[in-house]
Coordinates of C-alpha atoms in Angstrom, one line a residue:
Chain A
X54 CA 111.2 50.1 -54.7
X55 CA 113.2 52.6 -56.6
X56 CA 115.7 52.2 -59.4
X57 CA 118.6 52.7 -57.3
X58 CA 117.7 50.2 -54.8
X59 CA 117.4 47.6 -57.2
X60 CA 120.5 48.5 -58.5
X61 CA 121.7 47.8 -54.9
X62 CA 120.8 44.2 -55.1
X63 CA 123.0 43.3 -58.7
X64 CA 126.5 42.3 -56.8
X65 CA 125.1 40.3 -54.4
X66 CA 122.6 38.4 -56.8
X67 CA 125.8 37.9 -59.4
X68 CA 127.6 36.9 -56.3
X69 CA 125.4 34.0 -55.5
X70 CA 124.9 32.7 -59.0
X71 CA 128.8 32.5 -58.7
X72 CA 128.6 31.1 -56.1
X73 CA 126.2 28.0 -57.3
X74 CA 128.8 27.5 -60.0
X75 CA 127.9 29.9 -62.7
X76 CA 130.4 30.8 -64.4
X77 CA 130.8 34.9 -64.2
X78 CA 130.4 36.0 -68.2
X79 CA 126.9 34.0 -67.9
X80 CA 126.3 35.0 -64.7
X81 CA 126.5 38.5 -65.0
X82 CA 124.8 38.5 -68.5
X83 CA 121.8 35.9 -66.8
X84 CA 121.4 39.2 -64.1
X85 CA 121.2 42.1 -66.3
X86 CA 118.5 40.0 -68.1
X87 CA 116.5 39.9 -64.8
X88 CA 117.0 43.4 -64.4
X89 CA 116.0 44.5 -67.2
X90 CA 113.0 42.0 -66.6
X91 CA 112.4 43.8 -63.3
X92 CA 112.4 47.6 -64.5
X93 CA 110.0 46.5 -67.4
X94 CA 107.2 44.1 -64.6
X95 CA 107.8 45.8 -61.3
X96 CA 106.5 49.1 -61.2
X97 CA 103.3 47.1 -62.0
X98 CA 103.6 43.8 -60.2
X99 CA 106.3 44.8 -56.8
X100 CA 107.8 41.4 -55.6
X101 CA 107.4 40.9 -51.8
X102 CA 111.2 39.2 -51.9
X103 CA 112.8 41.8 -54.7
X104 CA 116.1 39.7 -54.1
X105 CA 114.4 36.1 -53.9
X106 CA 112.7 37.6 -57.5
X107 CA 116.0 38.9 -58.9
X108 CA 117.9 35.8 -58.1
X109 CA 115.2 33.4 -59.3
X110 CA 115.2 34.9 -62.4
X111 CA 118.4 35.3 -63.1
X112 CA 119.1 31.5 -62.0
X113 CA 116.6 30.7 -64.6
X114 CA 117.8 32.8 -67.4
X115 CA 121.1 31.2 -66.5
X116 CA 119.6 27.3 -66.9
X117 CA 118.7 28.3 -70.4
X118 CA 121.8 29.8 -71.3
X119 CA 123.5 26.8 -70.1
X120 CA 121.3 24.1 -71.1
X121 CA 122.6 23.5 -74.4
X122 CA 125.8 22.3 -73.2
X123 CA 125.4 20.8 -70.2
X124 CA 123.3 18.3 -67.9
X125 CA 120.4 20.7 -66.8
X126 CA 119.6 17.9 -64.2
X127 CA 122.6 17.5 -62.5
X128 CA 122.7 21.5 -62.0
X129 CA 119.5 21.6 -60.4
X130 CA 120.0 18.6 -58.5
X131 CA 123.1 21.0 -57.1
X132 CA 120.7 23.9 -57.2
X133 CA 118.3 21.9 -54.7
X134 CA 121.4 21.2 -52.5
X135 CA 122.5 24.9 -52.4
X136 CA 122.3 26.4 -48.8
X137 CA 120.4 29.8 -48.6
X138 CA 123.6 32.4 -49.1
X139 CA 124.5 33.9 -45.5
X140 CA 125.6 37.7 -45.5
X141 CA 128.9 37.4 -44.4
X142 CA 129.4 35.8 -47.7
X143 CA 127.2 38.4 -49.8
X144 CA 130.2 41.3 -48.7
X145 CA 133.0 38.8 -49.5
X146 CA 131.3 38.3 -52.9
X147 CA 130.3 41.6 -53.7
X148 CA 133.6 42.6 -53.2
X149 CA 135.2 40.0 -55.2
X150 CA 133.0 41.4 -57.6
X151 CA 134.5 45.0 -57.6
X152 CA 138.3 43.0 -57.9
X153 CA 136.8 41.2 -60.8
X154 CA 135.6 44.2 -63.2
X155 CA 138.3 46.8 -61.8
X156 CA 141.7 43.8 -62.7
X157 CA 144.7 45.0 -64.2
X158 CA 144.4 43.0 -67.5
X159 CA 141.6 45.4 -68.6
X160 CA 142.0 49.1 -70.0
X161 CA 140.7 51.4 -67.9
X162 CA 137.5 52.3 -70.5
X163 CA 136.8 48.6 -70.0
X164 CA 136.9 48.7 -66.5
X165 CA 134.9 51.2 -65.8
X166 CA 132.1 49.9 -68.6
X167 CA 132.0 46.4 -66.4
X168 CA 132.1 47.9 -62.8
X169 CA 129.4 50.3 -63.6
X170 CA 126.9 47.1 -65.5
X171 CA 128.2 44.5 -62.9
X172 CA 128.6 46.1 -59.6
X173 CA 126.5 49.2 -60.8
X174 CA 123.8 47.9 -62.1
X175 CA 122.8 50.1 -64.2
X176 CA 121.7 48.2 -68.7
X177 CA 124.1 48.5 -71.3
X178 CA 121.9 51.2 -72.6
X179 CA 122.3 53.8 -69.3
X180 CA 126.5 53.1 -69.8
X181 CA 126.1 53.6 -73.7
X182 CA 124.0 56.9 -73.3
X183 CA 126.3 58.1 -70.5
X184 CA 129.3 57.6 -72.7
X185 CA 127.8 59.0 -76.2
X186 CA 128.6 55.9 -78.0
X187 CA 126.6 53.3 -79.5
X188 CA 124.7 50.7 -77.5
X189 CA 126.0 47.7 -79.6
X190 CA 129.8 49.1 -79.2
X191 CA 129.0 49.3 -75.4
X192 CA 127.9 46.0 -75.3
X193 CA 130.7 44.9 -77.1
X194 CA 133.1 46.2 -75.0
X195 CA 131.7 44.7 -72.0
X196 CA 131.5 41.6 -73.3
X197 CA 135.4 41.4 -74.6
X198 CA 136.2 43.0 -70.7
X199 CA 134.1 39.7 -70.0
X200 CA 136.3 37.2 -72.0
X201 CA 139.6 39.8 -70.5
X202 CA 139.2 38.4 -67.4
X203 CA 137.2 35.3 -67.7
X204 CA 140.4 33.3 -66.6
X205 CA 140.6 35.0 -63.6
X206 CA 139.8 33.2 -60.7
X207 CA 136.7 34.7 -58.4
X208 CA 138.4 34.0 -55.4
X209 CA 141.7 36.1 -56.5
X210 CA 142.4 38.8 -54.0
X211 CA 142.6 41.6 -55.7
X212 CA 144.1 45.3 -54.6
X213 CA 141.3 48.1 -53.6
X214 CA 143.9 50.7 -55.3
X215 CA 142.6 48.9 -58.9
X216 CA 139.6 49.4 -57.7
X217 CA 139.6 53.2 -56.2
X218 CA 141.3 54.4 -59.6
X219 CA 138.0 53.1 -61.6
X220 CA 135.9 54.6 -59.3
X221 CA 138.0 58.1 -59.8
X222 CA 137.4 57.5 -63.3
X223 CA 133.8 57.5 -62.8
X224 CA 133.5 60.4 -61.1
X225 CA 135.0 62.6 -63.0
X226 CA 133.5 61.9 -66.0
X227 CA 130.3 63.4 -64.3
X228 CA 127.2 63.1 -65.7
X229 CA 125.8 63.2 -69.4
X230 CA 122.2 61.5 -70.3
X231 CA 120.1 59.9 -67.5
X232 CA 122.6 58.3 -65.3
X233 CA 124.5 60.6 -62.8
X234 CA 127.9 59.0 -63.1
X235 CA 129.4 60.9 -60.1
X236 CA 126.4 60.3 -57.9
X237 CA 127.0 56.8 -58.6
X238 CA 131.0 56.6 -58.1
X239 CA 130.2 58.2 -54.2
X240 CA 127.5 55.8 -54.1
X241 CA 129.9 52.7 -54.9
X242 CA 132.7 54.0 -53.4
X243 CA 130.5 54.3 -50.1
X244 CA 129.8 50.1 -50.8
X245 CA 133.5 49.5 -50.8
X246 CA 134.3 51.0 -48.0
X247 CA 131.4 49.1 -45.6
X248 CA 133.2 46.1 -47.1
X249 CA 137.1 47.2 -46.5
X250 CA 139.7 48.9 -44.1
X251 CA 141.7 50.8 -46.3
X252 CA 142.0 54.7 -45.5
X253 CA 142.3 55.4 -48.7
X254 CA 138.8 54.1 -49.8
X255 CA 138.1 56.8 -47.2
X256 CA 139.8 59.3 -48.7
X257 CA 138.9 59.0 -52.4
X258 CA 135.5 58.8 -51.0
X259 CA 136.1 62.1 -49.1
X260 CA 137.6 63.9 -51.7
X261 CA 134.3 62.9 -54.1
X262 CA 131.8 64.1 -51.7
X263 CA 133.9 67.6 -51.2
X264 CA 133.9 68.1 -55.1
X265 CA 130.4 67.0 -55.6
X266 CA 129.2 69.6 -53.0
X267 CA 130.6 72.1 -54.9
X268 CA 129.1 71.5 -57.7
X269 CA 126.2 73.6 -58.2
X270 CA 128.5 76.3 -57.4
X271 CA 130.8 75.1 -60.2
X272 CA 129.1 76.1 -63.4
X273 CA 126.7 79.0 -64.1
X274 CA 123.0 77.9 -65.9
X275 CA 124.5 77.9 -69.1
X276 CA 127.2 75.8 -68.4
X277 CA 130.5 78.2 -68.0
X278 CA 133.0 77.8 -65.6
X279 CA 132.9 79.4 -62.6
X280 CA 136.5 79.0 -60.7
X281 CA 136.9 78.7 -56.9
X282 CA 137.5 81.7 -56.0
X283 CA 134.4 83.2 -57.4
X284 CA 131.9 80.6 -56.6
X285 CA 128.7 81.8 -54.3
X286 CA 129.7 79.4 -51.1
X287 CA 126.1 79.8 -50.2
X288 CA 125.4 77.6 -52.6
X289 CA 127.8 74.8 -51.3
X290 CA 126.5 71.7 -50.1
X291 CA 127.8 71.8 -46.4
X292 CA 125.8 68.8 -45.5
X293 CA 127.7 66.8 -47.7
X294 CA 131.0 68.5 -46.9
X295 CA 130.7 68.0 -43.2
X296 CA 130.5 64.1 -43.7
X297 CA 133.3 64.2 -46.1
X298 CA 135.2 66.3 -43.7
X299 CA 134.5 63.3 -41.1
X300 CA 134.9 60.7 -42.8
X301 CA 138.6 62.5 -43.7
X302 CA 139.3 63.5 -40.4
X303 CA 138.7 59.9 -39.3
X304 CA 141.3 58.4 -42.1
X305 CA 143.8 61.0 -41.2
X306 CA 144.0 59.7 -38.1
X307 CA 144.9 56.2 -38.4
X308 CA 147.8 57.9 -39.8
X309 CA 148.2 55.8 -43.3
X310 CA 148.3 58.4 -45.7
X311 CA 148.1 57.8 -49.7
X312 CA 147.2 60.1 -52.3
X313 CA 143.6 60.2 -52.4
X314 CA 143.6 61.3 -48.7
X315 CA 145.8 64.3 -49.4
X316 CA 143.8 65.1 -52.2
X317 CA 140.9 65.3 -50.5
X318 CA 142.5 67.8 -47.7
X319 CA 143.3 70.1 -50.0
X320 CA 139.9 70.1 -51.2
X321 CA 138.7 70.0 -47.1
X322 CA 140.7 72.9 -46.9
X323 CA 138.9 75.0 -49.8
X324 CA 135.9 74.0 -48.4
X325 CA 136.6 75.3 -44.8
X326 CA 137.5 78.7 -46.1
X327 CA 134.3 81.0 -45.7
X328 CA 135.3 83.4 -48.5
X329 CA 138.5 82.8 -51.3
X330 CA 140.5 85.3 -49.2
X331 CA 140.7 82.9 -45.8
X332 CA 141.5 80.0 -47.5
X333 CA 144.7 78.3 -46.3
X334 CA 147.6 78.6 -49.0
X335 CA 150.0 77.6 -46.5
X336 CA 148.6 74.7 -45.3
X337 CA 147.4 73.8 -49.1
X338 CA 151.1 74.1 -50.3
X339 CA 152.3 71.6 -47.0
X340 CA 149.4 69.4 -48.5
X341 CA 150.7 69.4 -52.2
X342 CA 154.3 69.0 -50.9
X343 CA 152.9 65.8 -49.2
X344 CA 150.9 64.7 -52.8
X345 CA 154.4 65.5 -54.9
X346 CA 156.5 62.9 -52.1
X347 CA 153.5 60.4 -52.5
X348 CA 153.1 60.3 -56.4
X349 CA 155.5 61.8 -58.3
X350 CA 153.0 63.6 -60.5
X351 CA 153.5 66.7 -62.7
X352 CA 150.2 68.1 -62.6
X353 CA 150.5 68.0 -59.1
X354 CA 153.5 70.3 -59.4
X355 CA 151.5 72.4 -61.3
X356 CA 148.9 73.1 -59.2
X357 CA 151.2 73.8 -56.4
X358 CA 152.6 76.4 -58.5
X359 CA 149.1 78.2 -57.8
X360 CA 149.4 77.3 -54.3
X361 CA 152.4 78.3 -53.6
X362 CA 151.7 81.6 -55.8
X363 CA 148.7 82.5 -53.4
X364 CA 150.8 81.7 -50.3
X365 CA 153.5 83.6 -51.1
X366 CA 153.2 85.9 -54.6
X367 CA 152.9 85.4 -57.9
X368 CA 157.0 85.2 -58.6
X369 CA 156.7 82.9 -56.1
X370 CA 154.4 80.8 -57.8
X371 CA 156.2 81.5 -61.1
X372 CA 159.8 80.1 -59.5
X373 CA 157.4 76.8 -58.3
X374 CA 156.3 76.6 -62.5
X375 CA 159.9 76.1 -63.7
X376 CA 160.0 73.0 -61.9
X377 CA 157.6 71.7 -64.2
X378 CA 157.7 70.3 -67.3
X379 CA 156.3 72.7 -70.0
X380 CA 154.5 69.8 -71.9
X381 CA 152.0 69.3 -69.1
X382 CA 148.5 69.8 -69.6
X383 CA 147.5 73.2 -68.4
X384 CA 150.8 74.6 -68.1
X385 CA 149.9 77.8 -70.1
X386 CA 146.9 78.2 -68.2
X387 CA 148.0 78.8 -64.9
X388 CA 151.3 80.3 -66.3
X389 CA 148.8 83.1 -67.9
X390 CA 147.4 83.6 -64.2
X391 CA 150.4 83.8 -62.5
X392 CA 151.6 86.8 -65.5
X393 CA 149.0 88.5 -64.6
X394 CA 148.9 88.3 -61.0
X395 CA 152.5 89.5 -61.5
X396 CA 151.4 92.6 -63.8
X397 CA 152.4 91.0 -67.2
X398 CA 148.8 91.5 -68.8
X399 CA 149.9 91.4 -72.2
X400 CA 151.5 87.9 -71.9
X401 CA 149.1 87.1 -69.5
X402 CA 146.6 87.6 -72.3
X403 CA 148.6 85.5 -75.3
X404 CA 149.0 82.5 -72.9
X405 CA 145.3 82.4 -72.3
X406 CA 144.9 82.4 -76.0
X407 CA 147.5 79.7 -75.9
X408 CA 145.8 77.9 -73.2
X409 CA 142.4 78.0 -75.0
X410 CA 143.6 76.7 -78.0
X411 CA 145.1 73.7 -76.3
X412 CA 142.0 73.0 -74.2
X413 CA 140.6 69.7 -74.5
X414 CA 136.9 70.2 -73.3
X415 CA 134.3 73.1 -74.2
X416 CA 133.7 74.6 -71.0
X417 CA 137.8 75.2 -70.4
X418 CA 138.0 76.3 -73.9
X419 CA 135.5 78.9 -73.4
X420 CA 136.4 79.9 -70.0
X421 CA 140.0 80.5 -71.0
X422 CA 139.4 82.6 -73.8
X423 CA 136.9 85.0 -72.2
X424 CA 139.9 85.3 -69.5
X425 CA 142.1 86.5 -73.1
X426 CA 139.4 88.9 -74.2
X427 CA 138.9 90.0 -70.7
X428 CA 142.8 91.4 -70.3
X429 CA 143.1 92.1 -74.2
X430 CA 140.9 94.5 -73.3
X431 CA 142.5 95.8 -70.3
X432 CA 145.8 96.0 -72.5
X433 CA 143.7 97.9 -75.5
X434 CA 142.5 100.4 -72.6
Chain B
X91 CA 138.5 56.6 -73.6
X92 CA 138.5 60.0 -76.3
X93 CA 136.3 60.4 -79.5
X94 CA 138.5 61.5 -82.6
X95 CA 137.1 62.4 -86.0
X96 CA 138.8 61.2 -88.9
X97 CA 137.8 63.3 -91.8
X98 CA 138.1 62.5 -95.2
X99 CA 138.7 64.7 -98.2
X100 CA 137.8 64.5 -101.4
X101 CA 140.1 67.6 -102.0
X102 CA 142.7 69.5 -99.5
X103 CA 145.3 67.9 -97.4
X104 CA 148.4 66.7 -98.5
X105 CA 149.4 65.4 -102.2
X106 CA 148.0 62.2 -102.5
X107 CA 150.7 59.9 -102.8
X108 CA 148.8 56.8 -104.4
X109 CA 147.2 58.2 -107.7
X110 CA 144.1 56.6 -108.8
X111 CA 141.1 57.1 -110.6
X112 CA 137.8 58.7 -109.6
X113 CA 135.7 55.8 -108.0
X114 CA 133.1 56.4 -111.2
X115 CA 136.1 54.8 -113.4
X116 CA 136.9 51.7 -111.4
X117 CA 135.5 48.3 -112.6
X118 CA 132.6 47.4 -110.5
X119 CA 134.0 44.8 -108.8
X120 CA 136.5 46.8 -107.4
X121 CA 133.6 49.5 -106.2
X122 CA 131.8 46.3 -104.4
X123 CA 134.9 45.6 -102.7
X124 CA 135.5 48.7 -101.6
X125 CA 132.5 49.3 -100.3
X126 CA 132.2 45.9 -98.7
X127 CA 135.9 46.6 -97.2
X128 CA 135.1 49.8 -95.6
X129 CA 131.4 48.0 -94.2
X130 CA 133.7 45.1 -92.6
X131 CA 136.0 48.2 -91.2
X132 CA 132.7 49.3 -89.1
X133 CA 132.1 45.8 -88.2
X134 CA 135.5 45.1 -86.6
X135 CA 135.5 48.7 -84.8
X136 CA 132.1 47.4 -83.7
X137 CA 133.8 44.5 -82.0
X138 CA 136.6 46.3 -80.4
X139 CA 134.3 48.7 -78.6
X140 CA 135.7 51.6 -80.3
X141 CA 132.7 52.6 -83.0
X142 CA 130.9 55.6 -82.8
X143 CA 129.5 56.5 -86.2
X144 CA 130.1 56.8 -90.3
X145 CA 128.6 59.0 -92.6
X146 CA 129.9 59.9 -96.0
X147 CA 128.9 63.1 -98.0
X148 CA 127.3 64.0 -100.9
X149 CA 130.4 66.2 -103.5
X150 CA 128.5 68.9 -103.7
X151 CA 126.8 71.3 -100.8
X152 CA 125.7 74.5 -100.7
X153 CA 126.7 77.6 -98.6
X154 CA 124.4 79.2 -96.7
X155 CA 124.6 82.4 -94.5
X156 CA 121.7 84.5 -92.4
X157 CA 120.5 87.0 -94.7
X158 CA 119.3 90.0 -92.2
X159 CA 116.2 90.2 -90.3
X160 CA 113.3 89.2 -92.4
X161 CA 115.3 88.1 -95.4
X162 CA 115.4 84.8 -96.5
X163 CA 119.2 82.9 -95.7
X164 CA 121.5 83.8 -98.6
X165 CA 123.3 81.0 -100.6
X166 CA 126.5 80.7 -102.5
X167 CA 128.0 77.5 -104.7
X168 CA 128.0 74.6 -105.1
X169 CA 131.9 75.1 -105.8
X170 CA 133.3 72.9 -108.5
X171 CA 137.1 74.6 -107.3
X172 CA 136.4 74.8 -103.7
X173 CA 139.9 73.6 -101.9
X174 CA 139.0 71.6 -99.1
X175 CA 136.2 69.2 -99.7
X176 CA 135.3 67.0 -96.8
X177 CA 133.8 63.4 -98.5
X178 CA 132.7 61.5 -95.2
X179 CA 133.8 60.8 -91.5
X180 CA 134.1 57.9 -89.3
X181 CA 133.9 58.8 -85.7
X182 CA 135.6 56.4 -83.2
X183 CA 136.0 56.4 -79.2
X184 CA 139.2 54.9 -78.3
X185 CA 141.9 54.8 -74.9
X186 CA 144.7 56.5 -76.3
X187 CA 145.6 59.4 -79.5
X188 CA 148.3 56.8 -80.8
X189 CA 145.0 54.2 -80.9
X190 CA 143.3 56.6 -83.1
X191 CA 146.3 57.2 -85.4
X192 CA 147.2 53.2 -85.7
X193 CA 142.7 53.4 -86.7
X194 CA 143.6 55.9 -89.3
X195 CA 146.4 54.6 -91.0
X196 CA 144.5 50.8 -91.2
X197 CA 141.4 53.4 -92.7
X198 CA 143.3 54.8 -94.8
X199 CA 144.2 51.3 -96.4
X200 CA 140.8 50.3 -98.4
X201 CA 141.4 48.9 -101.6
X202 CA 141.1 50.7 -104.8
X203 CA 141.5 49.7 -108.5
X204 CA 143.1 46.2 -108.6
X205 CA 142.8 45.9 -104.7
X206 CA 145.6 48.2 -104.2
X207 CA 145.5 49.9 -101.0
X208 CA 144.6 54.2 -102.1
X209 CA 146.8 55.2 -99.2
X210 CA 144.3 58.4 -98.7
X211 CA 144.9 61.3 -96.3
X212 CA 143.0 61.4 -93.3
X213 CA 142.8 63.7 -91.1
X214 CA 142.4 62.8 -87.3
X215 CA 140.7 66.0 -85.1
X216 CA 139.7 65.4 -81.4
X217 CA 136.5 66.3 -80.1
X218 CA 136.3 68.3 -77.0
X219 CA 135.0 66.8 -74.3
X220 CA 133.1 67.3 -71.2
X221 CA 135.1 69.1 -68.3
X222 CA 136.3 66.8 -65.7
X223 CA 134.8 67.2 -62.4
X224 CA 138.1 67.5 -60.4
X225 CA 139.7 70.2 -61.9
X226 CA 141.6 72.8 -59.6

């Protein structure tokens, strides 16, 4: 049995500890000890029951916890009266679980640390590495998200949306140490959406599996930028955008749009397009259009500003950018590529400087100012 | 969540505004509690989730440049006059920038002769991060 499908078995084995009547800080704590019991014994010794092990185990961990301040006999006198857990149940818990670590009352860093220990399964130490920070702040701030919502009741309903914008989170902080956090976003996000009927669980899960299929494509060996339009598409992962593109197609047509289903048809759209010049501005400005109605959100204003300047010219595009608010992120940036598109190399070239300087990650940074010393250049002759 | 750097100086930045002795002239037990303030500082960011690391500098460093193919590296200093002199750096990871200012200004508060807060200048730098994998 492989990591990830141990990892698999976490929410449920939580769930049903839960469900006996552990409470879910102990619980959850009680299950990563079995887990980290299980990555250490099973290569070794494989269970024949992996989730009859990890629940055992955890159950016991739990007792010991507990014992101290409270009658160990009457719990397993419950214990022994406990039913076998049925599946329907399992999904309903599992679920419940996601609601849990994803609730409003915790900051979004928060969030995301529990979903991926609780639901994800992965130690304290995978989160902490993945995150460049310590392993005992990590485990702190798990445990304080534990206390955050340890009033909440499991059976709550909570919203999906909660949950979809930790899983965004996820993926997009991509991957650093051992743990590939986007792999594991699509790989939750695919969980939530066996358990739910909400389009847009589709559609964020869409628009991940269209992003990550570009990635190879995204970055050259030494880890520059390489935009869209320049990417080798053979190097696209068109397995994984066809079943993003169905999965899409199959939201769109229940007809309940929300943002994370327009996002990903934008991105559908790129990835339909065999080379940079087919792709479909129009339709990609109609999409954005949609986005703007849906969410309000400047940097989606700014991005159709590039849209609309590929549909229909660059002083197109540059009458879409006054619409937006200078102070946005990025603004500069595509500002300098609609100048140039429009001739102005000179302050095409300062903005880029502009833009580099204001960049907030390495790969940008560097990316923008080789676009400055690229028309600098041109300017010098 | 966003790491920040706050950098401390032991010259360079803005005029201090609380003026106190070199640390060499305070009574000891205003050095122990110092030192024990600025341990229980780590401690709490421990807690909140929001530590990364601390290191403080030695006051005097070297500079050292390549020296040409075959040559050994060339150095210069120590500086007794240099203008900016960094003395240490506590490194948190925190949800917001205003987060990392409100860390900076409770920093910035460790007590100095009689317990007096020294009301230092730090200075708070962002690191760059990772590029985000949804970008265009």
């Amino acid at each position: 049995m492989n990591e990830t499908l141990l990892r698999e078995l976490i929410p449920a084995v939580t769930g049903v500890l839960v469900r006996r009547g552990a409470d879910f800080a102990t619980a959850e704590d009680a299950v990563q000890d079995a887990l980290l019991r299980a990555l250490a014994t099973w290569p070794t010794e494989p269970p024949a029951d992996p989730k009859g092990w990890l629940i055992t185990a955890a159950w016991r961990k739990f007792l010991d916890a507990t014992r101290a301040q409270s009658s160990r006999v009457a719990r397993e006198t419950r214990v022994a009266a406990e039913p076998p857990p049925g599946p329907t149940e399992d999904t309903a818990d599992t679920l419940q679980l996601y609601f849990l670590c994803a609730h409003p009352s915790l900051t979004p860093a928060s969030a995301v640390a529990l979903t991926l220990r609780a639901v994800g399964g992965l130690t304290t130490r995978q989160i902490a590495r993945a995150y460049l920070v310590p392993e005992t702040t990590m485990a702190q701030r798990i445990s304080r998200a534990k206390r955050t919502v340890s009033g909440v009741r499991f059976d709550e309903l909570g919203d999906v949306a909660t949950v979809l914008r930790v899983l965004y989170l996820v993926f997009n902080e991509g991957y650093s140490g051992e743990v590939d956090l986007a792999d594991e976003a699509i790989r939750l996000t695919r969980q939530v959406r066996s358990m739910t009927q909400d389009e847009e669980v589709s559609g964020l899960l869409a628009l991940m599996m269209l992003h990550h299929a570009r990635r190879d494509a995204r970055t050259t060996p030494d880890g520059a930028l390489v935009p869209l339009a320049q990417q080798d598409r053979s190097r696209w992962d068109t397995e994984l955008i066809a079943e993003g593109v169905a999965i899409l197609q199959a939201a769109l047509a229940r007809d309940r749009l929300g943002e994370y289903q327009a996002q990903a048809a934008i991105a559908a759209l790129h990835a339909d397009a065999q080379t940079a010049d087919e792709t479909d501005w129009v339709q990609i400005v109609g999409w954005y259009d949609e986005l703007d109605r849906l969410t309000d959100n400047p940097v989606v204003r700014l991005n159709r500003a590039v849209a609309v300047g590929e549909a229909d010219g660059a002083q197109a595009g540059l009458a879409a950018l006054e619409l937006v608010d200078r102070a946005v992120p990025r603004y500069p940036a595509v500002e300098a590529y609609l100048r140039e598109r429009a001739g102005d190399l000179a302050l095409a070239a300062r903005l880029y400087g502009d833009a580099a300087r204001a960049a907030t990650n390495i790969a940008e940074r560097d990316h923008l100012t080789r676009q400055a010393a690229r028309l600098n250049g041109v300017v010098r002759g | 969540m966003a790491k920040y750097l706050l950098l401390k100086h032991y010259r360079g930045g803005p005029a201090p505004v609380v003026d106190f002795p070199p640390m060499d002239q305070w009574a000891p037990a205003e050095v122990d509690a110092h030192v024990q303030w600025m341990h229980d500082f780590a401690t709490r960011l421990q807690e909140t989730g929001e530590f990364v690391n601390h290191q403080a500098l030695s006051a005097e460093g070297t500079f050292v440049r390549h020296g040409g193919e075959g040559r050994p590296p060339v150095t210069d200093g120590p500086f007794a006059e240099t203008k900016d002199l960094i003395a240490g750096w506590l490194i948190i990871d925190v949800e917001t920038y205003e987060r990392a200012v409100e860390v900076a200004g409770e920093y910035s508060a460790a007590p100095g002769p009689d317990g007096e807060p020294i009301c230092e200048w730090l200075e708070v730098r962002p690191f760059l991060g990772s590029a985000p994998t949804v970008a265009e």
